[in-house]
Every structure is written in C-alpha cells, then in structure tokens.
Amino acid sequence: MPETAVHVGSGKVRELYALGDERLLLVASDRISVFDVILPTEVPDKGRVLAGLSAFWFARTRELVPNHLVAVRDDGRSLECKRLQMLPVEIVVRGYLSGSGWKDYVRTGSVCGHALPAGLEESERLPEPIVTPATKAQSGHDENIDAAAAAARVGAERWAEAEAVALALYRFAAEHAEARGILLADTKFELGLDRDGVLVLGDEALTPDSSRFWPADSYRPGGPQPSYDKQYVRDYCESLGWDKTYPGPEVPADVVAGTRARYVEAFELLTELAFDEYVADPQVVLT
Ligand code: ATP
Ligand code: MG
C-alpha cells in the first residue's frame, strides 16, 4: 500500500509532506518569489529544474557528505527525503563578491567576520571561497552572522564540520560548473542531523534558487552580472517601481518565457542532459 503523504508545511516554493515518521516529500512548485514575495504568475517547469538539479548534485556529492535524497518521483518535481533535524543556520559559500556579501564589504571591509583585501570590485573573484553563515529567519530576510555566532548556535565542533563540508561541496560544484561555462558565484546549503547524529546535506542544493550562477563568457567584475536565476524577473519587477511588498505584480508571458529559458539552460549546461530527457525519465539525473 502506498504511504499516505500528510501535508506538513508550505514554503515559498515547496510543499512539504510527511511520509511516515522518518521521511519527507519535498514537492517543488513552479512558484517564484522575488524579494521574498511570491508572485501571482508561475514559471512552467521551474519546480522540475530545481528538483532535478538538486538530485543531480546529490547523486554526485555522496562521497563528500551524505545527503537526504531517498528517491526522485516520476513527476520530476517531488523528492523523497530522509527527515532531518535541520541546523538553525544557513550556510552560504561565496567564491565571488556579490549580493549581501558585496554590501557588507562596502560598508565594513569584511563579510561575516572574514577580513578581505582592500579595493575589491563588485562581483570580483575572492582569493579563496569563504563560508558566510546566516540565520534562518522564520519570516522576513535572513541575516548574515559570523562564525562565532554560528558556532554558538550549533556547537563549535559541529560548526567546524559544517564549514568544511560546505567548502568541499562548493569547490566540487564550482569546478564542475566552470568547466561547463557557468561560474558559481555563491550558494546556500542547509545541513541537518539524522537519527544517528550524522551531519547530512538537506533541502535543495546548488540550484538557481539557492545559488548565483553567472555565464562565464560574459563575466566582467566591476558591477552586477547577468545570471541564470530570478534576476531577470527581479529586474522586470523593479522596472515597474513596485514597492517589494505583497501583492507582487503579474509577470507578462515574454518575461515568464525568458525566465523559464534561463532555468532550463542552467539545468542543461550543468547536467549535460536535455531537459526533455529529464521530463521523460527523471531517473536519468541519478546516473
Ligand atoms: P524559501 O526557501 O523560499 O526562503 P522556505 O525555506 O520557507 O522558503 P522551502 O525552501 O520551500 O521554504 O521549504 C523547505 C523547508 O524544508 C525549509 O524549512 C527547510 O529547512 C526544510 N527541509 C529541507 N530538507 C529537510 C529535511 N530533510 N528534513 C527536515 N526539513 C527539511
Ligand atoms: Mg528554503
């Protein structure tokens, strides 16, 4: 008898269902959130891109750290996962100076306690990737914290382990992506503990929603970069003079199509699979 899935929560993008006590079903919708506001317009196939890319990376990073993936369902958007006790920090790794990292650097010369060389430009590659933790805000925006604050939340030893795992994942993925024409500017990981207290990679991983992916061939430090994520929709919404509060604006068909194309292109470049192949048989990302 198939297990009953009990709805236990809705994120901005994903629906969470419990499958018994030990597993979760994470269903990625086609919703898109911009400045933490869910837009009324969906982006077709976005959920499949997020689930498929996550599964692709989970299958390739098992030797670096165990992850929560149990199975990919044939709808291509639902991942059966081991239920974890999530750490109360988000672990961002940055290889380039962008977003809140750039803002903090301009203001203070450092990012989450990492003192950086003077005179760096926006989007510049960092001498070494850095781990910049953030609080997991229940509502509103996440807040950057330093390593000491992260260690205070999860314990010093656990934090050291989490940092090492996140850096290893970043290095692996950045190298994979760069060889395929994509720069992994930064990315956010969520780690948790399983029943045995083992540190496990959870959530989504290395997707356009959790990362900044930049096309390598147009990379020019000194300002913001074009990217494969929702920046395109973000730019459209900002051009309307929207105040970034609910309700968000409807997005016209051409902007939806352009956004879908960017998500799909990132998927295809990184996995070296045609997106249609994935839709026909989601298991292809696992091998
Ligand atoms: P957003 O990501 O848009 O900021 P959100 O984090 O609230 O919003 P989702 O990402 O859609 O929403 O929901 C996923 C939720 O499930 C997150 O709270 C995440 O920490 C949690 N989660 C992910 N994997 C696991 C797991 N294996 N066990 C328990 N909780 C998990
Ligand atoms: Mg999330």
mmCIF file of N, CA, C and O in Angstrom, residues 172-231:
data_model
loop_
_atom_site.group_PDB
_atom_site.id
_atom_site.type_symbol
_atom_site.label_atom_id
_atom_site.label_comp_id
_atom_site.label_asym_id
_atom_site.label_seq_id
_atom_site.Cartn_x
_atom_site.Cartn_y
_atom_site.Cartn_z
ATOM 1 N N PHE A 172 33.815 21.511 -5.277
ATOM 2 C CA PHE A 172 33.460 20.478 -6.249
ATOM 3 C C PHE A 172 32.511 21.043 -7.308
ATOM 4 O O PHE A 172 32.713 20.894 -8.511
ATOM 5 N N ALA A 173 31.456 21.717 -6.848
ATOM 6 C CA ALA A 173 30.428 22.202 -7.770
ATOM 7 C C ALA A 173 30.947 23.350 -8.637
ATOM 8 O O ALA A 173 30.618 23.434 -9.825
ATOM 9 N N ALA A 174 31.766 24.227 -8.037
ATOM 10 C CA ALA A 174 32.277 25.368 -8.798
ATOM 11 C C ALA A 174 33.180 24.887 -9.936
ATOM 12 O O ALA A 174 33.137 25.414 -11.050
ATOM 13 N N GLU A 175 33.955 23.869 -9.652
ATOM 14 C CA GLU A 175 34.835 23.331 -10.688
ATOM 15 C C GLU A 175 34.026 22.651 -11.802
ATOM 16 O O GLU A 175 34.272 22.862 -12.990
ATOM 17 N N HIS A 176 33.024 21.874 -11.392
ATOM 18 C CA HIS A 176 32.141 21.221 -12.367
ATOM 19 C C HIS A 176 31.466 22.282 -13.249
ATOM 20 O O HIS A 176 31.415 22.155 -14.467
ATOM 21 N N ALA A 177 30.939 23.321 -12.609
ATOM 22 C CA ALA A 177 30.187 24.343 -13.334
ATOM 23 C C ALA A 177 31.092 25.157 -14.253
ATOM 24 O O ALA A 177 30.748 25.412 -15.412
ATOM 25 N N GLU A 178 32.261 25.528 -13.748
ATOM 26 C CA GLU A 178 33.145 26.380 -14.555
ATOM 27 C C GLU A 178 33.576 25.660 -15.826
ATOM 28 O O GLU A 178 33.669 26.269 -16.891
ATOM 29 N N ALA A 179 33.795 24.364 -15.733
ATOM 30 C CA ALA A 179 34.166 23.581 -16.920
ATOM 31 C C ALA A 179 33.032 23.555 -17.943
ATOM 32 O O ALA A 179 33.247 23.202 -19.106
ATOM 33 N N ARG A 180 31.815 23.922 -17.525
ATOM 34 C CA ARG A 180 30.665 23.932 -18.425
ATOM 35 C C ARG A 180 30.148 25.351 -18.673
ATOM 36 O O ARG A 180 28.988 25.556 -19.054
ATOM 37 N N GLY A 181 30.999 26.333 -18.413
ATOM 38 C CA GLY A 181 30.681 27.709 -18.781
ATOM 39 C C GLY A 181 29.865 28.482 -17.767
ATOM 40 O O GLY A 181 29.314 29.539 -18.085
ATOM 41 N N ILE A 182 29.769 27.977 -16.549
ATOM 42 C CA ILE A 182 28.998 28.678 -15.516
ATOM 43 C C ILE A 182 29.873 28.936 -14.290
ATOM 44 O O ILE A 182 30.538 28.035 -13.785
ATOM 45 N N LEU A 183 29.855 30.176 -13.819
ATOM 46 C CA LEU A 183 30.556 30.496 -12.577
ATOM 47 C C LEU A 183 29.573 30.371 -11.418
ATOM 48 O O LEU A 183 28.462 30.912 -11.471
ATOM 49 N N LEU A 184 29.965 29.643 -10.397
ATOM 50 C CA LEU A 184 29.139 29.518 -9.190
ATOM 51 C C LEU A 184 29.582 30.633 -8.241
ATOM 52 O O LEU A 184 30.535 30.482 -7.481
ATOM 53 N N ALA A 185 28.878 31.765 -8.325
ATOM 54 C CA ALA A 185 29.308 32.933 -7.550
ATOM 55 C C ALA A 185 29.135 32.670 -6.056
ATOM 56 O O ALA A 185 30.028 32.953 -5.263
ATOM 57 N N ASP A 186 27.983 32.147 -5.686
ATOM 58 C CA ASP A 186 27.761 31.779 -4.288
ATOM 59 C C ASP A 186 26.600 30.805 -4.218
ATOM 60 O O ASP A 186 25.846 30.647 -5.182
ATOM 61 N N THR A 187 26.476 30.144 -3.090
ATOM 62 C CA THR A 187 25.405 29.157 -2.948
ATOM 63 C C THR A 187 25.109 28.926 -1.480
ATOM 64 O O THR A 187 25.990 29.115 -0.634
ATOM 65 N N LYS A 188 23.871 28.533 -1.212
ATOM 66 C CA LYS A 188 23.434 28.322 0.171
ATOM 67 C C LYS A 188 23.139 26.842 0.417
ATOM 68 O O LYS A 188 22.416 26.221 -0.349
ATOM 69 N N PHE A 189 23.704 26.315 1.484
ATOM 70 C CA PHE A 189 23.401 24.932 1.864
ATOM 71 C C PHE A 189 22.623 24.918 3.170
ATOM 72 O O PHE A 189 22.777 25.796 4.016
ATOM 73 N N GLU A 190 21.798 23.881 3.320
ATOM 74 C CA GLU A 190 21.174 23.607 4.615
ATOM 75 C C GLU A 190 21.558 22.198 5.013
ATOM 76 O O GLU A 190 21.366 21.252 4.251
ATOM 77 N N LEU A 191 22.125 22.076 6.193
ATOM 78 C CA LEU A 191 22.550 20.779 6.713
ATOM 79 C C LEU A 191 21.690 20.415 7.912
ATOM 80 O O LEU A 191 21.134 21.287 8.580
ATOM 81 N N GLY A 192 21.600 19.130 8.161
ATOM 82 C CA GLY A 192 20.835 18.669 9.316
ATOM 83 C C GLY A 192 21.469 17.415 9.880
ATOM 84 O O GLY A 192 22.461 16.910 9.350
ATOM 85 N N LEU A 193 20.883 16.933 10.959
ATOM 86 C CA LEU A 193 21.380 15.714 11.600
ATOM 87 C C LEU A 193 20.352 14.607 11.429
ATOM 88 O O LEU A 193 19.148 14.846 11.581
ATOM 89 N N ASP A 194 20.830 13.399 11.120
ATOM 90 C CA ASP A 194 19.896 12.280 11.062
ATOM 91 C C ASP A 194 19.749 11.671 12.457
ATOM 92 O O ASP A 194 20.318 12.172 13.435
ATOM 93 N N ARG A 195 19.009 10.580 12.564
ATOM 94 C CA ARG A 195 18.732 9.972 13.876
ATOM 95 C C ARG A 195 19.980 9.551 14.618
ATOM 96 O O ARG A 195 19.993 9.482 15.834
ATOM 97 N N ASP A 196 21.040 9.262 13.833
ATOM 98 C CA ASP A 196 22.290 8.830 14.465
ATOM 99 C C ASP A 196 23.225 10.004 14.762
ATOM 100 O O ASP A 196 24.377 9.794 15.141
ATOM 101 N N GLY A 197 22.742 11.224 14.514
ATOM 102 C CA GLY A 197 23.584 12.381 14.773
ATOM 103 C C GLY A 197 24.622 12.634 13.687
ATOM 104 O O GLY A 197 25.582 13.376 13.897
ATOM 105 N N VAL A 198 24.398 12.021 12.524
ATOM 106 C CA VAL A 198 25.333 12.235 11.410
ATOM 107 C C VAL A 198 24.917 13.490 10.647
ATOM 108 O O VAL A 198 23.727 13.719 10.403
ATOM 109 N N LEU A 199 25.920 14.287 10.273
ATOM 110 C CA LEU A 199 25.660 15.513 9.512
ATOM 111 C C LEU A 199 25.300 15.151 8.065
ATOM 112 O O LEU A 199 26.048 14.437 7.395
ATOM 113 N N VAL A 200 24.142 15.650 7.603
ATOM 114 C CA VAL A 200 23.599 15.266 6.291
ATOM 115 C C VAL A 200 23.184 16.530 5.534
ATOM 116 O O VAL A 200 22.619 17.458 6.121
ATOM 117 N N LEU A 201 23.460 16.543 4.242
ATOM 118 C CA LEU A 201 23.036 17.662 3.394
ATOM 119 C C LEU A 201 21.547 17.524 3.091
ATOM 120 O O LEU A 201 21.107 16.483 2.615
ATOM 121 N N GLY A 202 20.776 18.595 3.355
ATOM 122 C CA GLY A 202 19.335 18.563 3.127
ATOM 123 C C GLY A 202 18.894 19.627 2.150
ATOM 124 O O GLY A 202 19.698 20.163 1.385
ATOM 125 N N ASP A 203 17.592 19.885 2.159
ATOM 126 C CA ASP A 203 16.984 20.954 1.372
ATOM 127 C C ASP A 203 17.246 20.775 -0.125
ATOM 128 O O ASP A 203 17.430 19.672 -0.613
ATOM 129 N N GLU A 204 17.258 21.883 -0.871
ATOM 130 C CA GLU A 204 17.684 21.833 -2.268
ATOM 131 C C GLU A 204 19.174 22.141 -2.274
ATOM 132 O O GLU A 204 19.689 22.676 -1.294
ATOM 133 N N ALA A 205 19.852 21.803 -3.344
ATOM 134 C CA ALA A 205 21.282 22.094 -3.366
ATOM 135 C C ALA A 205 21.732 22.523 -4.753
ATOM 136 O O ALA A 205 21.384 21.890 -5.756
ATOM 137 N N LEU A 206 22.462 23.625 -4.777
ATOM 138 C CA LEU A 206 23.154 24.055 -5.995
ATOM 139 C C LEU A 206 22.199 24.257 -7.161
ATOM 140 O O LEU A 206 22.442 23.816 -8.275
ATOM 141 N N THR A 207 21.073 24.928 -6.839
ATOM 142 C CA THR A 207 20.073 25.262 -7.863
ATOM 143 C C THR A 207 20.117 26.767 -8.142
ATOM 144 O O THR A 207 20.718 27.519 -7.370
ATOM 145 N N PRO A 208 19.430 27.216 -9.194
ATOM 146 C CA PRO A 208 19.386 28.666 -9.443
ATOM 147 C C PRO A 208 18.632 29.422 -8.342
ATOM 148 O O PRO A 208 18.810 30.630 -8.223
ATOM 149 N N ASP A 209 17.795 28.746 -7.542
ATOM 150 C CA ASP A 209 17.137 29.441 -6.433
ATOM 151 C C ASP A 209 18.030 29.560 -5.208
ATOM 152 O O ASP A 209 17.836 30.458 -4.385
ATOM 153 N N SER A 210 18.991 28.659 -5.067
ATOM 154 C CA SER A 210 19.841 28.691 -3.872
ATOM 155 C C SER A 210 21.240 29.211 -4.193
ATOM 156 O O SER A 210 22.097 29.239 -3.313
ATOM 157 N N SER A 211 21.460 29.622 -5.442
ATOM 158 C CA SER A 211 22.812 29.980 -5.882
ATOM 159 C C SER A 211 22.766 31.154 -6.852
ATOM 160 O O SER A 211 21.732 31.423 -7.452
ATOM 161 N N ARG A 212 23.894 31.793 -7.028
ATOM 162 C CA ARG A 212 24.065 32.697 -8.165
ATOM 163 C C ARG A 212 24.927 31.993 -9.201
ATOM 164 O O ARG A 212 26.085 31.673 -8.919
ATOM 165 N N PHE A 213 24.346 31.727 -10.339
ATOM 166 C CA PHE A 213 25.079 31.153 -11.466
ATOM 167 C C PHE A 213 25.290 32.251 -12.499
ATOM 168 O O PHE A 213 24.314 32.855 -12.956
ATOM 169 N N TRP A 214 26.525 32.490 -12.885
ATOM 170 C CA TRP A 214 26.797 33.509 -13.900
ATOM 171 C C TRP A 214 27.375 32.861 -15.158
ATOM 172 O O TRP A 214 28.269 31.991 -15.051
ATOM 173 N N PRO A 215 26.917 33.316 -16.332
ATOM 174 C CA PRO A 215 27.560 32.822 -17.556
ATOM 175 C C PRO A 215 29.022 33.263 -17.560
ATOM 176 O O PRO A 215 29.317 34.442 -17.410
ATOM 177 N N ALA A 216 29.938 32.309 -17.723
ATOM 178 C CA ALA A 216 31.368 32.633 -17.625
ATOM 179 C C ALA A 216 31.809 33.560 -18.753
ATOM 180 O O ALA A 216 32.662 34.425 -18.552
ATOM 181 N N ASP A 217 31.194 33.424 -19.921
ATOM 182 C CA ASP A 217 31.721 34.190 -21.070
ATOM 183 C C ASP A 217 31.383 35.672 -21.003
ATOM 184 O O ASP A 217 32.012 36.477 -21.685
ATOM 185 N N SER A 218 30.405 36.052 -20.166
ATOM 186 C CA SER A 218 30.104 37.485 -20.076
ATOM 187 C C SER A 218 30.595 38.083 -18.752
ATOM 188 O O SER A 218 30.259 39.213 -18.414
ATOM 189 N N TYR A 219 31.376 37.311 -18.011
ATOM 190 C CA TYR A 219 31.823 37.768 -16.680
ATOM 191 C C TYR A 219 32.735 38.996 -16.761
ATOM 192 O O TYR A 219 33.779 38.970 -17.396
ATOM 193 N N ARG A 220 32.297 40.083 -16.164
ATOM 194 C CA ARG A 220 33.086 41.323 -16.096
ATOM 195 C C ARG A 220 32.952 41.903 -14.702
ATOM 196 O O ARG A 220 31.961 42.572 -14.409
ATOM 197 N N PRO A 221 33.928 41.684 -13.821
ATOM 198 C CA PRO A 221 33.813 42.272 -12.485
ATOM 199 C C PRO A 221 33.745 43.796 -12.563
ATOM 200 O O PRO A 221 34.143 44.386 -13.567
ATOM 201 N N GLY A 222 33.215 44.423 -11.514
ATOM 202 C CA GLY A 222 33.069 45.876 -11.519
ATOM 203 C C GLY A 222 31.601 46.285 -11.494
ATOM 204 O O GLY A 222 31.267 47.463 -11.537
ATOM 205 N N GLY A 223 30.699 45.331 -11.421
ATOM 206 C CA GLY A 223 29.266 45.622 -11.341
ATOM 207 C C GLY A 223 28.509 44.324 -11.223
ATOM 208 O O GLY A 223 29.124 43.266 -11.147
ATOM 209 N N PRO A 224 27.171 44.402 -11.195
ATOM 210 C CA PRO A 224 26.379 43.166 -11.131
ATOM 211 C C PRO A 224 26.520 42.360 -12.425
ATOM 212 O O PRO A 224 26.830 42.932 -13.482
ATOM 213 N N GLN A 225 26.318 41.060 -12.348
ATOM 214 C CA GLN A 225 26.451 40.178 -13.510
ATOM 215 C C GLN A 225 25.076 39.666 -13.942
ATOM 216 O O GLN A 225 24.196 39.484 -13.105
ATOM 217 N N PRO A 226 24.923 39.389 -15.253
ATOM 218 C CA PRO A 226 23.708 38.668 -15.653
ATOM 219 C C PRO A 226 23.753 37.279 -15.041
ATOM 220 O O PRO A 226 24.841 36.776 -14.751
ATOM 221 N N SER A 227 22.620 36.666 -14.798
ATOM 222 C CA SER A 227 22.663 35.366 -14.142
ATOM 223 C C SER A 227 21.527 34.466 -14.614
ATOM 224 O O SER A 227 20.609 34.905 -15.300
ATOM 225 N N TYR A 228 21.629 33.186 -14.232
ATOM 226 C CA TYR A 228 20.625 32.200 -14.624
ATOM 227 C C TYR A 228 19.482 32.107 -13.618
ATOM 228 O O TYR A 228 18.646 31.246 -13.723
ATOM 229 N N ASP A 229 19.476 32.951 -12.621
ATOM 230 C CA ASP A 229 18.426 32.820 -11.614
ATOM 231 C C ASP A 229 17.294 33.808 -11.885
ATOM 232 O O ASP A 229 17.068 34.228 -13.010
ATOM 233 N N LYS A 230 16.594 34.175 -10.810
ATOM 234 C CA LYS A 230 15.413 35.001 -10.997
ATOM 235 C C LYS A 230 15.716 36.488 -11.150
ATOM 236 O O LYS A 230 14.816 37.309 -11.102
ATOM 237 N N GLN A 231 16.981 36.793 -11.374
ATOM 238 C CA GLN A 231 17.337 38.203 -11.514
ATOM 239 C C GLN A 231 16.574 38.877 -12.650
ATOM 240 O O GLN A 231 16.191 40.051 -12.566
#
